[in-house]
GROMACS .gro file of C-alpha atoms in nm:
model
  175
    1GLU     CA    1   0.338   2.391   0.221
    2SER     CA    2   0.588   2.314   0.522
    3MET     CA    3   0.395   1.997   0.575
    4ARG     CA    4   0.384   1.870   0.231
    5MET     CA    5   0.791   1.936   0.215
    6SER     CA    6   0.840   1.762   0.526
    7ALA     CA    7   0.657   1.429   0.393
    8LEU     CA    8   0.826   1.474   0.090
    9VAL     CA    9   1.165   1.467   0.249
   10GLU     CA   10   1.058   1.183   0.467
   11ASP     CA   11   0.930   0.938   0.191
   12LEU     CA   12   1.285   1.033  -0.002
   13LEU     CA   13   1.451   0.936   0.330
   14THR     CA   14   1.282   0.602   0.366
   15LEU     CA   15   1.350   0.506   0.001
   16ALA     CA   16   1.735   0.598   0.041
   17ARG     CA   17   1.754   0.383   0.360
   18MET     CA   18   1.566   0.091   0.158
   19ASP     CA   19   1.821   0.149  -0.147
   20GLN     CA   20   2.117   0.118   0.121
   21GLY     CA   21   1.995  -0.227   0.253
   22PRO     CA   22   1.695  -0.183   0.507
   23LYS     CA   23   1.781  -0.250   0.885
   24MET     CA   24   1.455  -0.432   0.970
   25GLU     CA   25   1.346  -0.624   1.259
   26ILE     CA   26   1.250  -0.947   1.092
   27LYS     CA   27   1.028  -1.167   1.342
   28PRO     CA   28   0.680  -1.331   1.315
   29VAL     CA   29   0.391  -1.071   1.256
   30ASN     CA   30   0.051  -1.117   1.318
   31LEU     CA   31  -0.093  -0.963   0.965
   32SER     CA   32  -0.464  -1.031   1.058
   33GLU     CA   33  -0.393  -0.807   1.399
   34LEU     CA   34  -0.166  -0.554   1.216
   35VAL     CA   35  -0.391  -0.501   0.911
   36SER     CA   36  -0.716  -0.457   1.171
   37ASP     CA   37  -0.506  -0.196   1.335
   38ALA     CA   38  -0.422  -0.006   0.986
   39VAL     CA   39  -0.768  -0.038   0.883
   40GLU     CA   40  -0.913   0.127   1.227
   41SER     CA   41  -0.678   0.418   1.161
   42ALA     CA   42  -0.783   0.468   0.781
   43ARG     CA   43  -1.140   0.468   0.895
   44ALA     CA   44  -1.054   0.754   1.149
   45ALA     CA   45  -0.853   0.911   0.878
   46GLY     CA   46  -1.137   0.910   0.599
   47PRO     CA   47  -1.450   0.843   0.761
   48GLY     CA   48  -1.622   0.918   0.412
   49HIS     CA   49  -1.503   0.590   0.246
   50PRO     CA   50  -1.630   0.274   0.430
   51ILE     CA   51  -1.377  -0.006   0.469
   52THR     CA   52  -1.455  -0.395   0.511
   53LEU     CA   53  -1.218  -0.621   0.638
   54ASP     CA   54  -1.186  -0.995   0.601
   55ALA     CA   55  -0.864  -1.074   0.825
   56GLY     CA   56  -0.928  -1.424   0.920
   57SER     CA   57  -0.798  -1.536   1.236
   58GLU     CA   58  -0.434  -1.538   1.300
   59ILE     CA   59  -0.248  -1.523   0.995
   60TYR     CA   60   0.142  -1.460   1.033
   61ALA     CA   61   0.413  -1.370   0.789
   62LEU     CA   62   0.795  -1.290   0.848
   63GLY     CA   63   0.878  -0.925   0.842
   64ASP     CA   64   0.938  -0.594   0.986
   65ALA     CA   65   0.584  -0.485   1.168
   66ASN     CA   66   0.648  -0.129   1.109
   67ARG     CA   67   0.760  -0.125   0.752
   68ILE     CA   68   0.427  -0.381   0.686
   69HIS     CA   69   0.224  -0.103   0.865
   70GLN     CA   70   0.336   0.160   0.655
   71VAL     CA   71   0.289  -0.036   0.332
   72ILE     CA   72  -0.091  -0.115   0.434
   73ALA     CA   73  -0.144   0.240   0.540
   74ASN     CA   74  -0.009   0.350   0.207
   75LEU     CA   75  -0.215   0.124   0.020
   76LEU     CA   76  -0.511   0.263   0.217
   77ALA     CA   77  -0.431   0.629   0.175
   78ASN     CA   78  -0.389   0.582  -0.214
   79ALA     CA   79  -0.753   0.419  -0.228
   80ARG     CA   80  -0.911   0.734  -0.013
   81VAL     CA   81  -0.704   0.985  -0.214
   82HIS     CA   82  -0.758   0.875  -0.565
   83THR     CA   83  -1.136   0.751  -0.538
   84PRO     CA   84  -1.447   0.973  -0.478
   85VAL     CA   85  -1.595   0.981  -0.131
   86GLY     CA   86  -1.817   0.691  -0.050
   87THR     CA   87  -1.614   0.446  -0.254
   88GLN     CA   88  -1.609   0.116  -0.077
   89ILE     CA   89  -1.267  -0.020   0.009
   90ARG     CA   90  -1.215  -0.394   0.067
   91VAL     CA   91  -0.917  -0.553   0.261
   92ALA     CA   92  -0.849  -0.933   0.295
   93VAL     CA   93  -0.568  -1.110   0.485
   94SER     CA   94  -0.527  -1.485   0.332
   95GLN     CA   95  -0.299  -1.749   0.292
   96ASN     CA   96  -0.211  -2.034   0.034
   97ASP     CA   97   0.045  -2.303   0.007
   98LYS     CA   98   0.292  -2.042  -0.094
   99GLU     CA   99   0.248  -1.732   0.053
  100VAL     CA  100   0.046  -1.478   0.275
  101LEU     CA  101  -0.162  -1.221   0.087
  102VAL     CA  102  -0.287  -0.884   0.180
  103SER     CA  103  -0.546  -0.740  -0.082
  104VAL     CA  104  -0.673  -0.359  -0.073
  105SER     CA  105  -0.949  -0.328  -0.337
  106ASP     CA  106  -1.153  -0.060  -0.418
  107ASN     CA  107  -1.432  -0.018  -0.694
  108GLY     CA  108  -1.318   0.346  -0.803
  109PRO     CA  109  -1.198   0.490  -1.147
  110GLY     CA  110  -0.911   0.226  -1.198
  111LEU     CA  111  -0.598   0.255  -1.399
  112SER     CA  112  -0.517   0.224  -1.772
  113ASP     CA  113  -0.261  -0.036  -1.902
  114ALA     CA  114   0.007   0.224  -1.915
  115ASP     CA  115  -0.053   0.344  -1.544
  116ARG     CA  116  -0.014   0.007  -1.444
  117GLU     CA  117   0.317  -0.052  -1.595
  118LYS     CA  118   0.443   0.238  -1.443
  119ILE     CA  119   0.285   0.297  -1.088
  120PHE     CA  120   0.552   0.166  -0.895
  121GLU     CA  121   0.837   0.424  -1.044
  122ARG     CA  122   0.914   0.691  -0.816
  123PHE     CA  123   0.761   1.016  -0.854
  124TYR     CA  124   0.525   0.873  -1.113
  125ARG     CA  125   0.163   1.005  -1.118
  126VAL     CA  126  -0.132   0.897  -1.294
  127ASP     CA  127  -0.344   1.139  -1.501
  128PRO     CA  128  -0.395   1.467  -1.292
  129SER     CA  129  -0.755   1.484  -1.383
  130ARG     CA  130  -0.826   1.181  -1.169
  131GLN     CA  131  -1.008   1.184  -0.835
  132ARG     CA  132  -0.785   1.343  -0.585
  133SER     CA  133  -0.846   1.505  -0.243
  134SER     CA  134  -0.673   1.835  -0.110
  135GLN     CA  135  -0.378   1.603   0.009
  136GLU     CA  136  -0.153   1.605  -0.244
  137GLY     CA  137   0.101   1.294  -0.231
  138SER     CA  138   0.467   1.278  -0.280
  139GLY     CA  139   0.419   1.029  -0.583
  140LEU     CA  140   0.665   0.789  -0.366
  141GLY     CA  141   0.402   0.596  -0.183
  142LEU     CA  142   0.358   0.337  -0.419
  143SER     CA  143   0.749   0.322  -0.464
  144ILE     CA  144   0.786   0.291  -0.074
  145VAL     CA  145   0.525  -0.008  -0.102
  146ASP     CA  146   0.744  -0.185  -0.368
  147ALA     CA  147   1.093  -0.125  -0.200
  148VAL     CA  148   0.960  -0.278   0.116
  149MET     CA  149   0.794  -0.579  -0.018
  150ARG     CA  150   1.136  -0.657  -0.216
  151SER     CA  151   1.314  -0.614   0.103
  152HIS     CA  152   1.089  -0.904   0.254
  153GLY     CA  153   1.154  -1.144  -0.008
  154GLY     CA  154   0.795  -1.061  -0.149
  155HIS     CA  155   0.642  -0.823  -0.422
  156VAL     CA  156   0.329  -0.614  -0.483
  157SER     CA  157   0.112  -0.664  -0.791
  158VAL     CA  158  -0.175  -0.471  -0.912
  159ASP     CA  159  -0.513  -0.554  -1.108
  160SER     CA  160  -0.727  -0.278  -1.236
  161LYS     CA  161  -0.926  -0.205  -1.505
  162LEU     CA  162  -1.074   0.162  -1.591
  163GLY     CA  163  -1.391   0.216  -1.467
  164GLU     CA  164  -1.393  -0.104  -1.246
  165GLY     CA  165  -1.166  -0.031  -0.972
  166SER     CA  166  -0.816  -0.169  -0.848
  167THR     CA  167  -0.673  -0.423  -0.638
  168PHE     CA  168  -0.324  -0.409  -0.483
  169THR     CA  169  -0.193  -0.723  -0.338
  170LEU     CA  170   0.107  -0.768  -0.112
  171HIS     CA  171   0.261  -1.112  -0.146
  172PHE     CA  172   0.466  -1.254   0.151
  173PRO     CA  173   0.654  -1.579   0.075
  174LEU     CA  174   0.598  -1.835   0.363
  175ASN     CA  175   0.964  -1.943   0.311
   0.00000   0.00000   0.00000
């Protein structure tokens, strides 16, 4: 209970800091390398969920490496927590003319239209009957993802259908 409360307080502090105008160290970040590191950590934390990675060679975006790592770790943790053991998770890093994209996909239970509309709100939780591991989250992880991406001048999107899985995509502008 103490660890859960500590995690909740830390998440709240992170959001409060982001609301006040984040103090971030903005510099070029090798997203291919950073995402690869986050995936390796996720594989160790959740060996029951096979994770594939397509990170290309060196794809860069401007940002704060620590905050970006936190965002990717949050998305990977959500994919593990909200899907049954054995669910495949796919991570990809790509770039087009306008932005750099990092996507985290799974073929788990997916989200309803109503849940997709509210998923980034603070403390919002989807239907409690959904699959969850014993690790109860704070309900702030996706709010943190959204706040960090907005502070980078980008955004996060979600594409999901019930019974078909979800894809969360981070959009970093090329400026």
